[in-house]
Short mmCIF file of C-alpha atoms and ligand atoms in Angstrom, two decimals:
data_model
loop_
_atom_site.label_atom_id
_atom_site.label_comp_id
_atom_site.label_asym_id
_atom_site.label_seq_id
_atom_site.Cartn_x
_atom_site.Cartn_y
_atom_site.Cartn_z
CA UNK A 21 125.37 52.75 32.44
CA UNK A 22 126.09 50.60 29.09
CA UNK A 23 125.21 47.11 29.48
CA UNK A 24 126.85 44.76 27.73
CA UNK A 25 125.79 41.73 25.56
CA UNK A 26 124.72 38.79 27.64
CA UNK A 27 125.34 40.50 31.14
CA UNK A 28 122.05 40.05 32.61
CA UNK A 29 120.57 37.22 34.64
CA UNK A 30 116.97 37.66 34.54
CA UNK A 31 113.82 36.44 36.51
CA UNK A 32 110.33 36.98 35.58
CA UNK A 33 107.96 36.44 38.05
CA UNK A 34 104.64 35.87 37.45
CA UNK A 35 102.55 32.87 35.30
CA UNK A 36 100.22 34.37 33.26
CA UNK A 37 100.02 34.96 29.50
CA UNK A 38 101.88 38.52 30.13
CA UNK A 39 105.03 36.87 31.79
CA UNK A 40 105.16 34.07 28.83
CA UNK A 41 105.56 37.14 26.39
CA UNK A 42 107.84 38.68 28.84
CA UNK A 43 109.74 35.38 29.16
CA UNK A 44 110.38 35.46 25.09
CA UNK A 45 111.10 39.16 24.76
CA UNK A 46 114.00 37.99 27.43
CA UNK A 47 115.45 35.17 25.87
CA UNK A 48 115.22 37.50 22.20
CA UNK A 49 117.35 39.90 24.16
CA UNK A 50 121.05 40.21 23.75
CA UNK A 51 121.42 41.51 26.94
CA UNK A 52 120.70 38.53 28.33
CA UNK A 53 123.00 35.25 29.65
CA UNK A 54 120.75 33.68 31.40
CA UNK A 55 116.81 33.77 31.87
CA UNK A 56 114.60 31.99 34.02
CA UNK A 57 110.77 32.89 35.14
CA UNK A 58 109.20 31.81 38.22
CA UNK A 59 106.60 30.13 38.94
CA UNK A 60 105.56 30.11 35.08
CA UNK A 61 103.77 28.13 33.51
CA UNK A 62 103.76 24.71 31.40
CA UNK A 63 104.23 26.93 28.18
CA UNK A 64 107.14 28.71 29.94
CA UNK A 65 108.75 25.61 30.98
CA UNK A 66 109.31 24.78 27.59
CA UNK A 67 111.58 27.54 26.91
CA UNK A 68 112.95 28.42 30.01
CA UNK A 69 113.85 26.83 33.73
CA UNK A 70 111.06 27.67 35.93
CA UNK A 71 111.28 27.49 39.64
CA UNK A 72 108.21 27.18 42.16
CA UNK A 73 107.50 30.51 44.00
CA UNK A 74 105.08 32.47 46.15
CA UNK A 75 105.22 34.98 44.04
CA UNK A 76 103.56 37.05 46.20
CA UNK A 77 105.40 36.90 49.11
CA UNK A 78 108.77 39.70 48.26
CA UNK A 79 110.66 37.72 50.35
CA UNK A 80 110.55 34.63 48.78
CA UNK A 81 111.31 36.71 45.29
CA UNK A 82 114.26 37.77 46.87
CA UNK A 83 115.76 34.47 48.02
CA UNK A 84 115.11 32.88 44.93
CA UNK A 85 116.81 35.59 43.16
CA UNK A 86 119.96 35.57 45.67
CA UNK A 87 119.69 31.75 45.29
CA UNK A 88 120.03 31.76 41.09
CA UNK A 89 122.51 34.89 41.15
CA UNK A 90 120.06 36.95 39.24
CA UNK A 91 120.93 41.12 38.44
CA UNK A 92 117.59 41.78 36.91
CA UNK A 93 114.18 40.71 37.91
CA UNK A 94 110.83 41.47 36.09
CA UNK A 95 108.09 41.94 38.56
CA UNK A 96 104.98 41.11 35.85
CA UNK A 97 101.86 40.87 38.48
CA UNK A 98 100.42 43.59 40.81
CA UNK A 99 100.14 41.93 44.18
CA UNK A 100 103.87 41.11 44.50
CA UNK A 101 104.25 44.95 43.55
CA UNK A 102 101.56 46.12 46.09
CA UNK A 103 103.50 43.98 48.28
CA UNK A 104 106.78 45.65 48.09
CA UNK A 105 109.05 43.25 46.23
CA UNK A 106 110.75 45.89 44.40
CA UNK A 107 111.68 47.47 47.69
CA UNK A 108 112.57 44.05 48.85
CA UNK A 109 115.02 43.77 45.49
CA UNK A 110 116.60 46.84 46.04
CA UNK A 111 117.19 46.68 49.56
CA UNK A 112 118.97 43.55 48.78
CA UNK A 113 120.96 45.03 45.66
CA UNK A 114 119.24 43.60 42.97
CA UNK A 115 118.12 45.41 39.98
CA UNK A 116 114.33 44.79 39.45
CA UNK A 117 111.14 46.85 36.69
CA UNK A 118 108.45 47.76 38.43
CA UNK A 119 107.45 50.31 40.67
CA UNK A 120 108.16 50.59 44.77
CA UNK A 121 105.30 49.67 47.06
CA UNK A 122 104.19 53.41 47.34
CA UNK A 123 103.80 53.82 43.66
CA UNK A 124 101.95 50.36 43.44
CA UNK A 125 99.35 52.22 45.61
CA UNK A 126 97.93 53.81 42.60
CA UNK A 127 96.63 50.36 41.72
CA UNK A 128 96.27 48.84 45.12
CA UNK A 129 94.35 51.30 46.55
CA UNK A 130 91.23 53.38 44.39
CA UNK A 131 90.78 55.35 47.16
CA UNK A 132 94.42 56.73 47.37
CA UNK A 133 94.51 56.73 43.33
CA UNK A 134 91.30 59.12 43.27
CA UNK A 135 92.50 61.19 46.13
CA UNK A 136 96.02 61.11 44.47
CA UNK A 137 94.19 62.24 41.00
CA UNK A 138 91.77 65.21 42.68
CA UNK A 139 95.05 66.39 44.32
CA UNK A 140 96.68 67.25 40.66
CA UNK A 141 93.66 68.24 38.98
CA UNK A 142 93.79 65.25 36.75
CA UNK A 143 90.86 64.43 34.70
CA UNK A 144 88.58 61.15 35.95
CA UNK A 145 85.15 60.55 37.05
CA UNK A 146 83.65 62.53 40.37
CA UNK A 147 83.60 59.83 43.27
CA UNK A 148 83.11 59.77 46.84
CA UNK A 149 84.29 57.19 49.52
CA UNK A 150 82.87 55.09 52.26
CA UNK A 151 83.61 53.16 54.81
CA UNK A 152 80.06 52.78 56.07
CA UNK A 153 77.17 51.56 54.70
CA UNK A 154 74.15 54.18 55.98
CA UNK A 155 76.16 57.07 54.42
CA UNK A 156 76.85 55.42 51.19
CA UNK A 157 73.35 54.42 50.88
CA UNK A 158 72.85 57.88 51.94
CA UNK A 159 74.54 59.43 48.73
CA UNK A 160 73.20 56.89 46.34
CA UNK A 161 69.89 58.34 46.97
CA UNK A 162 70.76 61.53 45.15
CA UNK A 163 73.26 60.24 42.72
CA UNK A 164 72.15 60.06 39.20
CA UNK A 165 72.33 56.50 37.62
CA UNK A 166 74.24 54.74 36.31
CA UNK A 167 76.34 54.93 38.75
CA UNK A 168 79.67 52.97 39.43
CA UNK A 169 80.86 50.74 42.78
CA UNK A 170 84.59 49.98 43.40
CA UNK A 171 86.09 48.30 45.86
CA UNK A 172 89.30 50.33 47.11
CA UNK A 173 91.36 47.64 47.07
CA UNK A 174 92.91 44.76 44.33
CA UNK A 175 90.23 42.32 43.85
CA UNK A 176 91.24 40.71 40.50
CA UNK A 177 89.77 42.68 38.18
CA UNK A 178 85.87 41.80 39.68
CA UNK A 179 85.62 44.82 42.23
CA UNK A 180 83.76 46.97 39.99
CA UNK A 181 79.69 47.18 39.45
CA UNK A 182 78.16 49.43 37.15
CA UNK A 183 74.81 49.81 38.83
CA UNK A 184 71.63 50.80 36.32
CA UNK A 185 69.02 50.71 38.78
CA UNK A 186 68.81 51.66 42.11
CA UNK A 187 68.56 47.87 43.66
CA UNK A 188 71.52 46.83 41.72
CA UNK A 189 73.78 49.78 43.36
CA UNK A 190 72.60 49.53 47.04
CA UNK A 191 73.17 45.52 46.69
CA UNK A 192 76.80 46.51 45.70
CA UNK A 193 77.40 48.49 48.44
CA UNK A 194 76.33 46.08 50.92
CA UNK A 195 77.99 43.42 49.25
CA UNK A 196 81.26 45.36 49.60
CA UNK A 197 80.55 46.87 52.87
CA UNK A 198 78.45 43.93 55.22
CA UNK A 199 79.27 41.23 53.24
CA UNK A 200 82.71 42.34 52.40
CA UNK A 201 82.65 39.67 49.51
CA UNK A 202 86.38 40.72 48.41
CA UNK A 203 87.56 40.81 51.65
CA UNK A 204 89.30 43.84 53.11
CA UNK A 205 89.89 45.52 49.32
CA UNK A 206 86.24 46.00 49.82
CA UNK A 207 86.49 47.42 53.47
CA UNK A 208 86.89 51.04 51.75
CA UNK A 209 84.32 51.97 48.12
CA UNK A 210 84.22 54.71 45.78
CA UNK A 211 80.81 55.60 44.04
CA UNK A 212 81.53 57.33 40.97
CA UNK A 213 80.30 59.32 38.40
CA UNK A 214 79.43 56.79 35.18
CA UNK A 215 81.52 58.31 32.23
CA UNK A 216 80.47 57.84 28.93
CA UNK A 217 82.92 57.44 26.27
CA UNK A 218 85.11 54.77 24.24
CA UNK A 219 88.04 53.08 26.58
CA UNK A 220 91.77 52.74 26.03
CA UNK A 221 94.78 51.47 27.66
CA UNK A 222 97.93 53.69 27.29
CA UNK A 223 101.14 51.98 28.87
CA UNK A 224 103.95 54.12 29.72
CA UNK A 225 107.06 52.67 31.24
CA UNK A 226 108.21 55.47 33.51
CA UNK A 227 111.38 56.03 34.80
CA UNK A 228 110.69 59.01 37.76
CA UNK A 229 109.67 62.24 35.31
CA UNK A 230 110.93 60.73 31.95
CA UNK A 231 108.77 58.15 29.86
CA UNK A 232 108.06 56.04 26.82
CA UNK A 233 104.57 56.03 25.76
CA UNK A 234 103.48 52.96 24.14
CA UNK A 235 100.73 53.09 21.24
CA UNK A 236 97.87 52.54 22.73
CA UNK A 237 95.85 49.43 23.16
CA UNK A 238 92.34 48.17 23.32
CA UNK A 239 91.02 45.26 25.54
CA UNK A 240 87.70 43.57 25.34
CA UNK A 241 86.99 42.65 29.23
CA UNK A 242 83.05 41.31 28.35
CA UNK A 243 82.82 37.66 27.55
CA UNK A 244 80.69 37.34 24.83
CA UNK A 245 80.63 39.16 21.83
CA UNK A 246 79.34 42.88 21.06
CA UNK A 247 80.43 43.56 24.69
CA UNK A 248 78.25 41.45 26.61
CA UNK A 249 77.94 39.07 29.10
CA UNK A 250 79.89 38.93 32.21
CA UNK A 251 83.37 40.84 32.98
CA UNK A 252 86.27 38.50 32.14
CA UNK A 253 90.12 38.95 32.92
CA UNK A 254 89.80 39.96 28.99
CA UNK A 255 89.23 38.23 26.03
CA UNK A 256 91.18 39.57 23.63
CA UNK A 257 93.28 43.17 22.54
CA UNK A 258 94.76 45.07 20.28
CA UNK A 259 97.13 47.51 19.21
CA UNK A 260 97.43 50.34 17.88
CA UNK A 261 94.21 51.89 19.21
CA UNK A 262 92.63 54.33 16.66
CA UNK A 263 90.28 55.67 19.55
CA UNK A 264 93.70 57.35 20.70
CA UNK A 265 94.04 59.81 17.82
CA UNK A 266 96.99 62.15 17.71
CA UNK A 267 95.14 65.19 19.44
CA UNK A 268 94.17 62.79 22.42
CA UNK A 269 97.03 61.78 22.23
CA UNK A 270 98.30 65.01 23.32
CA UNK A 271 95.89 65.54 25.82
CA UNK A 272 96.43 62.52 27.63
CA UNK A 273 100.24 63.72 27.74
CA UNK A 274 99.14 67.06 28.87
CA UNK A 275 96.65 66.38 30.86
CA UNK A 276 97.27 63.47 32.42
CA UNK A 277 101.28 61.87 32.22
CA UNK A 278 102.98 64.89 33.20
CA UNK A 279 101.00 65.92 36.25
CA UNK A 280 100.78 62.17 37.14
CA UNK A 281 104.60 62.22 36.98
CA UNK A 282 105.64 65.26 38.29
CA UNK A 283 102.97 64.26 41.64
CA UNK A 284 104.49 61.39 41.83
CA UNK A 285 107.80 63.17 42.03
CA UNK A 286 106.77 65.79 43.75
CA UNK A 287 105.04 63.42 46.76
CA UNK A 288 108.52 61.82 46.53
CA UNK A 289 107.65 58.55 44.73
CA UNK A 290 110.29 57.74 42.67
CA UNK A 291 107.88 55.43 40.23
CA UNK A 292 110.23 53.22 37.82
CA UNK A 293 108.29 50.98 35.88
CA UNK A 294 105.32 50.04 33.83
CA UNK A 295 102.17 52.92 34.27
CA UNK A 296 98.90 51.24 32.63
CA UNK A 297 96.38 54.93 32.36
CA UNK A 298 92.78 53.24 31.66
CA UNK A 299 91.34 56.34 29.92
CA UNK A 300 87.99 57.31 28.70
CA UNK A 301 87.62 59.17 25.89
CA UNK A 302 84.61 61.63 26.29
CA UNK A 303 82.93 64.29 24.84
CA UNK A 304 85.22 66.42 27.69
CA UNK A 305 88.28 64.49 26.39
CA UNK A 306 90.24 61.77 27.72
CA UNK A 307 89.34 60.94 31.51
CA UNK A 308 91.14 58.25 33.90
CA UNK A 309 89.25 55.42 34.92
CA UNK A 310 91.96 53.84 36.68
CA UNK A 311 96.05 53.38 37.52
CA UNK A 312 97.82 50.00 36.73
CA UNK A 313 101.25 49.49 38.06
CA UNK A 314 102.50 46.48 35.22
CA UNK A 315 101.93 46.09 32.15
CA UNK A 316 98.38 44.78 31.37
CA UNK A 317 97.11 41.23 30.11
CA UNK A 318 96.58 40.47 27.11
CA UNK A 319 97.54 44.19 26.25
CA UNK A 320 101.42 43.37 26.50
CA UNK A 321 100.79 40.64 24.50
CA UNK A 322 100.26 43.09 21.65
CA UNK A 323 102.76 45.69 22.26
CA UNK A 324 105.98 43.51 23.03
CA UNK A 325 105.62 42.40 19.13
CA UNK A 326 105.64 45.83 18.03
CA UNK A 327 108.83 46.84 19.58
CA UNK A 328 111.89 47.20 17.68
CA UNK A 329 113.74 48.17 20.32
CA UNK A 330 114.59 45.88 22.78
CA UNK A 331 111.97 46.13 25.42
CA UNK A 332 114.29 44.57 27.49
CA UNK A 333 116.88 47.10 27.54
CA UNK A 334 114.29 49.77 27.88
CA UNK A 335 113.08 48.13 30.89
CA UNK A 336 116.82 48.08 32.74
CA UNK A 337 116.90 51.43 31.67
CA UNK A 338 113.60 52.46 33.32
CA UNK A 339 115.01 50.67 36.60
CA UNK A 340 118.23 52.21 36.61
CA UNK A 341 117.10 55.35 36.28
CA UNK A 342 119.15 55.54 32.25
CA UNK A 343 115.98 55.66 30.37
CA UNK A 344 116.09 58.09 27.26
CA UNK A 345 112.96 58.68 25.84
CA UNK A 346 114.35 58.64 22.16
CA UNK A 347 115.34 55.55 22.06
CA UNK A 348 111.75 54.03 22.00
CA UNK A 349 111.61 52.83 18.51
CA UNK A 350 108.54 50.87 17.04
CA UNK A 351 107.20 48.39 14.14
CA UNK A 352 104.80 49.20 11.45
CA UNK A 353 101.27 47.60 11.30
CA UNK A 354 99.52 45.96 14.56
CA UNK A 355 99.17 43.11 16.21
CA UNK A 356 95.93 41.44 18.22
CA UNK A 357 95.70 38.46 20.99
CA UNK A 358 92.74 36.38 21.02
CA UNK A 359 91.57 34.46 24.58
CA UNK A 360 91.02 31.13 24.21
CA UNK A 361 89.40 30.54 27.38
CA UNK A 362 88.21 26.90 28.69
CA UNK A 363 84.67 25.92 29.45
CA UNK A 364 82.88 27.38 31.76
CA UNK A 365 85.01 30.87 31.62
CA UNK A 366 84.25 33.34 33.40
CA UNK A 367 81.77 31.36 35.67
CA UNK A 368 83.10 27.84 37.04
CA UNK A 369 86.02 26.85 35.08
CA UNK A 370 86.76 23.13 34.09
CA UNK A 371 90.58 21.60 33.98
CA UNK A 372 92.47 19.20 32.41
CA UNK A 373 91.39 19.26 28.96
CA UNK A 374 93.31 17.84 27.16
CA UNK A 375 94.83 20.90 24.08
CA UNK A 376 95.93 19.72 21.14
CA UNK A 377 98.51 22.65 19.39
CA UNK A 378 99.56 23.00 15.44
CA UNK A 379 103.06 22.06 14.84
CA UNK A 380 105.79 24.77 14.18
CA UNK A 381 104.99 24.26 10.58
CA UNK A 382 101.40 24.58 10.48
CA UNK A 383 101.58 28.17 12.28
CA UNK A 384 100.49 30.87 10.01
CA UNK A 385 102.87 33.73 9.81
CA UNK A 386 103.97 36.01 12.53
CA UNK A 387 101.68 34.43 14.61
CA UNK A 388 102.45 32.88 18.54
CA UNK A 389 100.78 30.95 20.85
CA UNK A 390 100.60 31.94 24.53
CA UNK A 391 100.32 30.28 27.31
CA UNK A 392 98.32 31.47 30.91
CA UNK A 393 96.49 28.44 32.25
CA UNK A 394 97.86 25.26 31.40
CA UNK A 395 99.81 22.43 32.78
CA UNK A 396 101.52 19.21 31.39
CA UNK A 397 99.80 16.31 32.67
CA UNK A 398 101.15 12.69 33.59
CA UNK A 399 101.96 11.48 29.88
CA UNK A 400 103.56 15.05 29.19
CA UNK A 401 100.70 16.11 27.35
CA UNK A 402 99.07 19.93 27.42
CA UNK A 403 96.29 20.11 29.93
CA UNK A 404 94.25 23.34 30.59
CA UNK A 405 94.42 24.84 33.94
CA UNK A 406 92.64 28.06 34.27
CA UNK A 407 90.31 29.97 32.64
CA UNK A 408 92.00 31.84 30.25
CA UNK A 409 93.93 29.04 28.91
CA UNK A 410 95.95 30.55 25.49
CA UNK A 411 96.66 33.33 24.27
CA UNK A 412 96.81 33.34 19.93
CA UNK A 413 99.17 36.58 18.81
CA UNK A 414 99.62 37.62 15.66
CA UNK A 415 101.01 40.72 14.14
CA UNK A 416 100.40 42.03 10.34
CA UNK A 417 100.81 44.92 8.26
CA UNK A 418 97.16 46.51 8.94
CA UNK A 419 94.91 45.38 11.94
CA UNK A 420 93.06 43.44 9.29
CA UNK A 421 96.02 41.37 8.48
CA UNK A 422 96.56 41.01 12.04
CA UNK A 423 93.18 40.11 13.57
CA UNK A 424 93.29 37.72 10.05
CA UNK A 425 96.16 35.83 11.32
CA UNK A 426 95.00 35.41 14.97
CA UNK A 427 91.76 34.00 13.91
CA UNK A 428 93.64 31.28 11.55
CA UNK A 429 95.99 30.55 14.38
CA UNK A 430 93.00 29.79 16.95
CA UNK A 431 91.31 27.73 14.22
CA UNK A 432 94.58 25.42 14.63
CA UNK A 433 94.21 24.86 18.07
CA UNK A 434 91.47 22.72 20.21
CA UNK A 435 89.99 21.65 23.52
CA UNK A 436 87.11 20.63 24.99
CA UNK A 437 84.83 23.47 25.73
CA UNK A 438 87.65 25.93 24.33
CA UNK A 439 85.69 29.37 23.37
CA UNK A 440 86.98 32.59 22.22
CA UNK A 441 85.30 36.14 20.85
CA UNK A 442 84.65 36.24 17.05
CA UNK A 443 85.20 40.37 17.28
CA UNK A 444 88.27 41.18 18.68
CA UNK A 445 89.09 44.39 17.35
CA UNK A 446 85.69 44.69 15.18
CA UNK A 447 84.43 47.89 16.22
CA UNK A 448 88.13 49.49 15.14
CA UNK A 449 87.72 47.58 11.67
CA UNK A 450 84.14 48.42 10.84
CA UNK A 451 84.97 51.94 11.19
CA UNK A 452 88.14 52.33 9.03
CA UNK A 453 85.58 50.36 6.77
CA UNK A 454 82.91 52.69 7.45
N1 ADP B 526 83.53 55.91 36.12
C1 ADP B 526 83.34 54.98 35.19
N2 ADP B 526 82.50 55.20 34.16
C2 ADP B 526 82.26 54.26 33.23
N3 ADP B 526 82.80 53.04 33.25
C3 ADP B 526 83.66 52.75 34.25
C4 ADP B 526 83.98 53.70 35.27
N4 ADP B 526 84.85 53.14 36.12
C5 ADP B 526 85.06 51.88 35.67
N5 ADP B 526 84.36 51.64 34.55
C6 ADP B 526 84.32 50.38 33.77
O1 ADP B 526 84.62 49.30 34.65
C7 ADP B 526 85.83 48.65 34.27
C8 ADP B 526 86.61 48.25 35.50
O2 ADP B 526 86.93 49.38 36.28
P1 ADP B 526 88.42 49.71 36.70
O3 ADP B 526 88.41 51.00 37.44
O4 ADP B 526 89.30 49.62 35.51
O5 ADP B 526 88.73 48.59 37.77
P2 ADP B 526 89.47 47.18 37.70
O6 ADP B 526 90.22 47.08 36.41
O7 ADP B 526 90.35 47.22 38.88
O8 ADP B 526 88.37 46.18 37.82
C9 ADP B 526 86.55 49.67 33.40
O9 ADP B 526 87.39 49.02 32.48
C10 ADP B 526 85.39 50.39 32.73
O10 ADP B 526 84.91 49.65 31.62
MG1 MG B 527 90.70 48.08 34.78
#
């Protein structure tokens, strides 16, 4: 189907610093007439109508979609996803990216992902599940450490302990078990194999068998720098990935996309949308550590600015089932987000900071400032709002460049207890250094 200029009406829906960069990739496109994003956020707002929503609920995505006459809606989150809203969309007859509930599962559901995985003979790490405590306590017992805890189900990005001693495991289990701290995604755990290796993100956007692969990314998920302290929602990516050299670059292809897409097909899950592969690269080559059904955050923060197609029309594409792979085409050089996240991230967060931004003119070059947890306060000033508060972009010729940029950008901008990594993407610079 050729679209014409300005024939779409798009929604995003979602709030976080993945849906603002969705939200300006939109309004760049000249596909679209109209654009709004729902619920968003205050740095959404400023460039687009945003409408209160339970995003979660596919329902309410629906009705608010009948209500503004959109033909495209952007699904950006996974719950809404896991929830069915695409099904929702199309049973209603309304174009939407992002896959069907039963492709969502790959995220929503470890259990079903591994099984799914096993089924294919698709590398990842050797896991078992459990239901019950005594038998998972059971199977520690002879399971060499470190050894890693997931909760089946979505739990935000916290449902995963890499246990180094013994104590540390069996109190995961019963967390997840007895005290079922994340609810019912914890009702059902793998224990898995720990893989050793370097990690990358590799985004496809999938449209049934066909695909675009998108270079691949690295996020940093550890709040402090040189990878410690606690797990965050991430602090920071970039892209292009060097980890993800041309030969496992191959592999992953080989290995992994095509049997994950032809199961998919073949189980008769017709998967249209964004498919994050978490790899690891080992000494075995590349592994999967986990599905994602949308694009990641802060990782699409880093690849929309290297598209020179628009990602936009790709997307459609994907949806409608029109996607040809060729037509992926890409910028030179890289790009990198920083987090700046507020105080007390990724413990107890504070709000309603007060954030103080550089004017347009102050911005150093092909830099951009996104937003994920903010709000405008009485006065119509910039409050924070969440933990990870901004997101500084910037895109260069070389990842030096890049990372060079982002840092001067997030020098620009302040708030109380505002806090950031000083080594996003350091590991990938000391070694072309090296
Ligand atoms: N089998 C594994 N071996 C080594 N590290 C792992 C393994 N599984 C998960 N991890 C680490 O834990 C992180 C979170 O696990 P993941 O499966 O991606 O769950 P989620 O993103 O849903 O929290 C991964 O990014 C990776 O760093
Ligand atoms: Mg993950």
């Amino acid at each position: 189907m050729e679209l014409l200029p300005k024939s779409l009406n798009i929604l995003v829906v979602g709030s976080g610093g993945r849906e603002h960069a969705l939200l300006q990739a939109c309004l760049a496109s000249p596909l679209a007439a109209t654009v709004t994003a729902a619920p968003g956020n205050a740095g959404m707002a400023l460039e687009a109508p945003c409408h209160p929503l339970d995003s979660d609920d596919p329902a309410a995505i629906v009705a608010l979609a009948r209500k503004l006459g959109s033909n495209f809606v952007i699904v950006g989150p996974e719950v809404p996803l896991a929830n069915g809203a695409v099904d929702a969309l199309a049973a209603a007859g309304i174009t939407a990216y992002g896959p069907v509930r039963a492709g969502a599962l790959l995220e929503a559901s470890k259990t079903h992902s591994k099984a799914f995985l096993e089924r294919h003979g698709i590398p990842t790490a050797r896991a078992a599940k459990f239901a019950a405590t005594a038998p998972a306590l059971e199977y520690l017992r002879a399971h060499p450490l470190p050894v890693v805890i997931k909760a089946s189900g979505l739990a935000a990005g916290k449902g995963v302990v890499i246990a180094h001693d013994a104590a540390s495991a069996e109190r995961a289990v019963r967390d997840m078990l007895d005290a079922r701290v994340f609810g019912e995604s914890g009702a059902e755990i793998l224990i898995e194999e720990f893989m050793e290796g370097e990690e990358a993100s590799i985004m496809l956007m999938v449209c049934g068998t066909r695909f675009v692969m998108l270079p691949p990314s690295q996020d940093h998920k550890r709040a402090h720098d040189g990878d410690t302290g606690p797990n965050t929602g991430g602090m920071g990516a970039y892209a292009p990935a060097d980890v993800v050299t041309p030969e496992v670059r191959q592999r992953v292809v080989s290995e992994i996309v095509e049997p994950t897409l032809r199961g998919l097909a073949a189980e008769g899950v017709d998967y249209r949308g964004t498919l994050y592969v978490g790899i690891m690269v080992t000494a075995e080559g590349p592994k999967v550590v986990e599905f994602n059904v949308r694009f990641g955050d802060p990782e699409c923060q880093v690849l929309l600015p290297l598209f020179e197609t628009d990602p936009v029309r790709l997307m459609h594409d994907c949806a409608t089932g029109d996607l040809r792979p060729a037509d992926l085409r890409l910028r030179d050089g890289s790009a990198v987000i920083l987090t700046l996240a507020a105080h007390g991230y990724p413990g107890s967060v504070r709000k309603g900071d007060p954030i103080s931004l550089p004017a347009p003119e102050e911005m150093p070059p092909a830099t951009q400032i996104l937003h994920s947890g903010t709000k405008l306060g009485p006065e119509g000033t910039l409050l924070t709002a969440g933990g990870r508060v901004l997101g500084a972009v910037a895109r260069g010729k070389d990842l030096h460049e890049a990372v060079e940029r982002a840092y001067a950008l997030a020098a620009k901008i302040h708030f109380d207890g505002m806090h950031y990594r000083r080594d996003i993407a350091a590991r990938q610079l000391n070694r072309s250094r090296a």
